GROMACS .gro file of C-alpha atoms in nm:
model
  268
    1UNK     CA    1   0.079  -0.021  -5.855
    2UNK     CA    2  -0.081   0.210  -5.600
    3UNK     CA    3   0.129   0.445  -5.392
    4UNK     CA    4   0.191   0.336  -5.033
    5UNK     CA    5   0.206   0.534  -4.714
    6UNK     CA    6   0.305   0.226  -4.515
    7UNK     CA    7   0.611   0.257  -4.297
    8UNK     CA    8   0.796  -0.074  -4.312
    9UNK     CA    9   1.056   0.024  -4.056
   10UNK     CA   10   1.004  -0.147  -3.723
   11UNK     CA   11   1.158  -0.380  -3.468
   12UNK     CA   12   1.443  -0.604  -3.585
   13UNK     CA   13   1.357  -0.943  -3.732
   14UNK     CA   14   1.387  -1.231  -3.484
   15UNK     CA   15   1.732  -1.386  -3.467
   16UNK     CA   16   1.579  -1.732  -3.485
   17UNK     CA   17   1.559  -1.851  -3.846
   18UNK     CA   18   1.471  -2.184  -3.998
   19UNK     CA   19   1.812  -2.348  -4.000
   20UNK     CA   20   1.859  -2.275  -3.630
   21UNK     CA   21   1.542  -2.469  -3.553
   22UNK     CA   22   1.656  -2.770  -3.754
   23UNK     CA   23   1.451  -2.659  -4.056
   24UNK     CA   24   1.560  -2.531  -4.393
   25UNK     CA   25   1.291  -2.281  -4.487
   26UNK     CA   26   1.470  -2.039  -4.720
   27UNK     CA   27   1.513  -2.170  -5.075
   28UNK     CA   28   1.714  -1.982  -5.336
   29UNK     CA   29   1.668  -2.059  -5.706
   30UNK     CA   30   1.921  -1.961  -5.972
   31UNK     CA   31   1.972  -2.042  -6.339
   32UNK     CA   32   2.296  -1.873  -6.451
   33UNK     CA   33   2.200  -1.861  -6.819
   34UNK     CA   34   1.824  -1.798  -6.795
   35UNK     CA   35   1.645  -1.560  -6.560
   36UNK     CA   36   1.314  -1.693  -6.694
   37UNK     CA   37   1.392  -2.050  -6.586
   38UNK     CA   38   1.470  -1.933  -6.233
   39UNK     CA   39   1.150  -1.726  -6.218
   40UNK     CA   40   0.918  -2.002  -6.341
   41UNK     CA   41   1.073  -2.269  -6.119
   42UNK     CA   42   1.068  -2.046  -5.809
   43UNK     CA   43   0.700  -1.967  -5.870
   44UNK     CA   44   0.620  -2.337  -5.899
   45UNK     CA   45   0.807  -2.420  -5.577
   46UNK     CA   46   0.634  -2.144  -5.382
   47UNK     CA   47   0.287  -2.243  -5.504
   48UNK     CA   48   0.354  -2.608  -5.416
   49UNK     CA   49   0.466  -2.512  -5.064
   50UNK     CA   50   0.159  -2.295  -5.014
   51UNK     CA   51  -0.068  -2.587  -5.106
   52UNK     CA   52   0.115  -2.842  -4.889
   53UNK     CA   53   0.288  -2.670  -4.593
   54UNK     CA   54   0.432  -2.987  -4.439
   55UNK     CA   55   0.642  -2.807  -4.178
   56UNK     CA   56   0.694  -2.916  -3.820
   57UNK     CA   57   0.489  -2.622  -3.698
   58UNK     CA   58   0.111  -2.615  -3.674
   59UNK     CA   59  -0.092  -2.464  -3.957
   60UNK     CA   60  -0.192  -2.173  -3.730
   61UNK     CA   61   0.169  -2.095  -3.649
   62UNK     CA   62   0.342  -2.160  -3.979
   63UNK     CA   63   0.287  -1.819  -4.142
   64UNK     CA   64   0.261  -1.745  -4.516
   65UNK     CA   65   0.481  -1.850  -4.808
   66UNK     CA   66   0.668  -1.556  -4.957
   67UNK     CA   67   0.823  -1.536  -5.304
   68UNK     CA   68   1.094  -1.274  -5.353
   69UNK     CA   69   1.239  -1.140  -5.677
   70UNK     CA   70   1.614  -1.115  -5.615
   71UNK     CA   71   1.716  -1.072  -5.979
   72UNK     CA   72   1.776  -0.701  -6.043
   73UNK     CA   73   1.732  -0.597  -6.404
   74UNK     CA   74   1.477  -0.867  -6.494
   75UNK     CA   75   1.101  -0.877  -6.537
   76UNK     CA   76   0.899  -0.904  -6.218
   77UNK     CA   77   0.763  -1.222  -6.064
   78UNK     CA   78   0.430  -1.045  -6.029
   79UNK     CA   79   0.404  -1.059  -6.410
   80UNK     CA   80   0.451  -1.438  -6.407
   81UNK     CA   81   0.177  -1.476  -6.147
   82UNK     CA   82  -0.053  -1.221  -6.315
   83UNK     CA   83  -0.025  -0.978  -6.024
   84UNK     CA   84   0.143  -0.688  -6.203
   85UNK     CA   85  -0.175  -0.478  -6.202
   86UNK     CA   86  -0.268  -0.566  -5.845
   87UNK     CA   87  -0.215  -0.318  -5.562
   88UNK     CA   88   0.062  -0.398  -5.317
   89UNK     CA   89   0.416  -0.316  -5.215
   90UNK     CA   90   0.708  -0.365  -5.454
   91UNK     CA   91   1.083  -0.331  -5.409
   92UNK     CA   92   1.074   0.042  -5.481
   93UNK     CA   93   0.874   0.093  -5.159
   94UNK     CA   94   1.177  -0.037  -4.967
   95UNK     CA   95   1.446   0.184  -5.113
   96UNK     CA   96   1.653   0.330  -4.833
   97UNK     CA   97   1.528   0.082  -4.574
   98UNK     CA   98   1.762   0.019  -4.285
   99UNK     CA   99   1.831  -0.307  -4.101
  100UNK     CA  100   1.510  -0.291  -3.895
  101UNK     CA  101   1.202  -0.381  -4.102
  102UNK     CA  102   0.852  -0.458  -3.977
  103UNK     CA  103   0.808  -0.793  -4.149
  104UNK     CA  104   0.443  -0.836  -4.049
  105UNK     CA  105   0.351  -0.500  -4.197
  106UNK     CA  106   0.547  -0.575  -4.513
  107UNK     CA  107   0.386  -0.918  -4.557
  108UNK     CA  108   0.042  -0.767  -4.515
  109UNK     CA  109   0.117  -0.513  -4.791
  110UNK     CA  110   0.239  -0.765  -5.051
  111UNK     CA  111   0.011  -0.884  -5.334
  112UNK     CA  112  -0.095  -1.249  -5.301
  113UNK     CA  113  -0.181  -1.533  -5.538
  114UNK     CA  114  -0.277  -1.889  -5.439
  115UNK     CA  115  -0.146  -1.843  -5.085
  116UNK     CA  116   0.187  -1.693  -5.199
  117UNK     CA  117   0.286  -1.337  -5.103
  118UNK     CA  118   0.505  -1.182  -5.375
  119UNK     CA  119   0.774  -0.915  -5.341
  120UNK     CA  120   0.862  -0.816  -5.697
  121UNK     CA  121   0.983  -0.526  -5.908
  122UNK     CA  122   0.718  -0.279  -6.017
  123UNK     CA  123   0.634  -0.154  -6.366
  124UNK     CA  124   0.867   0.129  -6.463
  125UNK     CA  125   1.049   0.124  -6.130
  126UNK     CA  126   1.429   0.103  -6.108
  127UNK     CA  127   1.500  -0.271  -6.107
  128UNK     CA  128   1.798  -0.249  -5.877
  129UNK     CA  129   1.801  -0.284  -5.501
  130UNK     CA  130   2.085  -0.238  -5.261
  131UNK     CA  131   2.249  -0.558  -5.133
  132UNK     CA  132   2.215  -0.446  -4.770
  133UNK     CA  133   1.845  -0.372  -4.821
  134UNK     CA  134   1.793  -0.713  -4.982
  135UNK     CA  135   1.965  -0.893  -4.693
  136UNK     CA  136   1.761  -0.699  -4.438
  137UNK     CA  137   1.434  -0.775  -4.618
  138UNK     CA  138   1.511  -1.145  -4.661
  139UNK     CA  139   1.611  -1.174  -4.298
  140UNK     CA  140   1.297  -1.001  -4.177
  141UNK     CA  141   1.066  -1.211  -4.397
  142UNK     CA  142   1.238  -1.534  -4.289
  143UNK     CA  143   1.141  -1.459  -3.931
  144UNK     CA  144   0.769  -1.447  -4.019
  145UNK     CA  145   0.718  -1.671  -4.324
  146UNK     CA  146   0.678  -2.048  -4.319
  147UNK     CA  147   0.886  -2.061  -4.636
  148UNK     CA  148   1.081  -1.804  -4.834
  149UNK     CA  149   1.161  -1.870  -5.201
  150UNK     CA  150   1.391  -1.620  -5.371
  151UNK     CA  151   1.521  -1.594  -5.726
  152UNK     CA  152   1.893  -1.527  -5.714
  153UNK     CA  153   2.105  -1.311  -5.943
  154UNK     CA  154   2.377  -1.523  -6.108
  155UNK     CA  155   2.628  -1.237  -6.112
  156UNK     CA  156   2.594  -1.177  -5.736
  157UNK     CA  157   2.607  -1.508  -5.544
  158UNK     CA  158   2.385  -1.547  -5.240
  159UNK     CA  159   2.524  -1.546  -4.888
  160UNK     CA  160   2.439  -1.790  -4.604
  161UNK     CA  161   2.246  -1.509  -4.434
  162UNK     CA  162   2.003  -1.493  -4.728
  163UNK     CA  163   1.901  -1.855  -4.788
  164UNK     CA  164   1.950  -2.204  -4.646
  165UNK     CA  165   1.981  -2.395  -4.973
  166UNK     CA  166   2.039  -2.299  -5.337
  167UNK     CA  167   1.869  -2.486  -5.622
  168UNK     CA  168   2.087  -2.455  -5.933
  169UNK     CA  169   1.914  -2.512  -6.268
  170UNK     CA  170   2.148  -2.624  -6.547
  171UNK     CA  171   2.086  -2.742  -6.902
  172UNK     CA  172   2.296  -3.010  -7.069
  173UNK     CA  173   2.476  -2.759  -7.291
  174UNK     CA  174   2.830  -2.624  -7.288
  175UNK     CA  175   2.714  -2.263  -7.235
  176UNK     CA  176   2.481  -2.352  -6.949
  177UNK     CA  177   2.743  -2.568  -6.781
  178UNK     CA  178   3.010  -2.297  -6.814
  179UNK     CA  179   2.778  -2.037  -6.661
  180UNK     CA  180   2.695  -2.276  -6.377
  181UNK     CA  181   3.063  -2.340  -6.309
  182UNK     CA  182   3.134  -1.968  -6.289
  183UNK     CA  183   2.849  -1.927  -6.039
  184UNK     CA  184   2.965  -2.216  -5.820
  185UNK     CA  185   3.322  -2.083  -5.819
  186UNK     CA  186   3.201  -1.753  -5.672
  187UNK     CA  187   3.006  -1.908  -5.385
  188UNK     CA  188   3.104  -1.909  -5.021
  189UNK     CA  189   3.199  -2.261  -4.913
  190UNK     CA  190   2.925  -2.258  -4.648
  191UNK     CA  191   2.646  -2.250  -4.906
  192UNK     CA  192   2.682  -2.499  -5.191
  193UNK     CA  193   2.388  -2.558  -5.426
  194UNK     CA  194   2.205  -2.873  -5.522
  195UNK     CA  195   2.154  -2.943  -5.890
  196UNK     CA  196   1.841  -2.971  -6.105
  197UNK     CA  197   1.930  -3.060  -6.463
  198UNK     CA  198   1.713  -2.959  -6.758
  199UNK     CA  199   1.719  -3.089  -7.114
  200UNK     CA  200   1.994  -3.340  -7.030
  201UNK     CA  201   2.005  -3.713  -7.098
  202UNK     CA  202   2.130  -3.964  -6.838
  203UNK     CA  203   2.493  -3.938  -6.949
  204UNK     CA  204   2.485  -3.558  -6.945
  205UNK     CA  205   2.327  -3.556  -6.598
  206UNK     CA  206   2.610  -3.766  -6.457
  207UNK     CA  207   2.869  -3.548  -6.630
  208UNK     CA  208   2.710  -3.230  -6.495
  209UNK     CA  209   2.704  -3.359  -6.139
  210UNK     CA  210   3.064  -3.478  -6.153
  211UNK     CA  211   3.198  -3.168  -6.327
  212UNK     CA  212   3.030  -2.926  -6.085
  213UNK     CA  213   3.085  -3.160  -5.787
  214UNK     CA  214   2.720  -3.119  -5.689
  215UNK     CA  215   2.440  -3.355  -5.595
  216UNK     CA  216   2.179  -3.400  -5.869
  217UNK     CA  217   1.841  -3.387  -5.694
  218UNK     CA  218   1.615  -3.427  -5.999
  219UNK     CA  219   1.611  -3.392  -6.378
  220UNK     CA  220   1.378  -3.294  -6.664
  221UNK     CA  221   1.191  -3.198  -6.875
  222UNK     CA  222   1.352  -3.267  -7.210
  223UNK     CA  223   1.258  -2.937  -7.374
  224UNK     CA  224   1.040  -2.630  -7.329
  225UNK     CA  225   0.984  -2.292  -7.485
  226UNK     CA  226   0.841  -1.954  -7.394
  227UNK     CA  227   0.529  -1.824  -7.559
  228UNK     CA  228   0.242  -1.583  -7.513
  229UNK     CA  229   0.067  -1.837  -7.286
  230UNK     CA  230   0.371  -1.889  -7.062
  231UNK     CA  231   0.208  -1.730  -6.755
  232UNK     CA  232  -0.107  -1.940  -6.802
  233UNK     CA  233   0.105  -2.254  -6.820
  234UNK     CA  234   0.290  -2.168  -6.499
  235UNK     CA  235  -0.031  -2.092  -6.311
  236UNK     CA  236  -0.158  -2.435  -6.421
  237UNK     CA  237   0.164  -2.603  -6.303
  238UNK     CA  238   0.307  -2.674  -6.647
  239UNK     CA  239   0.639  -2.591  -6.803
  240UNK     CA  240   0.572  -2.309  -7.049
  241UNK     CA  241   0.475  -2.452  -7.386
  242UNK     CA  242   0.487  -2.813  -7.274
  243UNK     CA  243   0.114  -2.895  -7.265
  244UNK     CA  244   0.062  -3.185  -7.026
  245UNK     CA  245   0.424  -3.212  -6.918
  246UNK     CA  246   0.429  -3.069  -6.566
  247UNK     CA  247   0.675  -2.932  -6.316
  248UNK     CA  248   0.512  -3.131  -6.037
  249UNK     CA  249   0.772  -3.405  -6.006
  250UNK     CA  250   1.068  -3.167  -6.022
  251UNK     CA  251   0.921  -2.942  -5.757
  252UNK     CA  252   0.822  -3.231  -5.532
  253UNK     CA  253   1.171  -3.381  -5.557
  254UNK     CA  254   1.330  -3.050  -5.457
  255UNK     CA  255   1.093  -2.991  -5.165
  256UNK     CA  256   1.134  -3.348  -5.037
  257UNK     CA  257   1.511  -3.305  -5.051
  258UNK     CA  258   1.505  -2.974  -4.864
  259UNK     CA  259   1.275  -3.111  -4.593
  260UNK     CA  260   1.479  -3.428  -4.549
  261UNK     CA  261   1.803  -3.233  -4.528
  262UNK     CA  262   1.650  -3.008  -4.264
  263UNK     CA  263   1.548  -3.308  -4.056
  264UNK     CA  264   1.894  -3.461  -4.085
  265UNK     CA  265   2.045  -3.134  -3.959
  266UNK     CA  266   1.810  -3.140  -3.661
  267UNK     CA  267   1.948  -3.482  -3.562
  268UNK     CA  268   2.311  -3.389  -3.621
   0.00000   0.00000   0.00000
């Protein structure tokens, strides 16, 4: 990553965010027992949104799609999208940032792939960012981006100021379900997640939804595995290692749900 002289401090982000306009435009993705699952799914959602904006605003006004790595201590999203050797700002450029961030300048400095701007952790940089800095950055980007997709840290639940909806990925296993329950128990009551089940049959899906008291939005695939071609699979829209099995339906189901829930809020 090249060094940056850019000053990202600037005027405060606009107070008007998606949910206040009757839109849900900030999507958080978390998988309590697998940071990789959250990263791959968030990348797929962001790339889908960039290809099919579908917002109520015009294409000229909608702004970019931004993908944010909110999982301290994990590998960067820029690695998943093959951007790790590309120039651009990373989290370490924002250390010490205050509440006022120039979102337009920051967006312009981020590396981009397939219409998605990516704020990730850099190679060799400390993979920890202050909670206040993260909230300020997410708030600033939400004021300029058409959509924000952020991977969430399972040990530090998101707040309503950081995203509009949380997508919770859970496998049909005891360990995955227990980790998901711990995450849900920590959440503020204002921000409850929706559920995407992985590797679970019909009976397990019902049990997961009832046990966690969450709505199951979509389910699948039956199995997947990481490998040396994982990034290539994600860029092609496939679950890593699954060949022709794709993430398309899962991603579409989630996006349709988020858009429909935003419209229902607008009519409330």
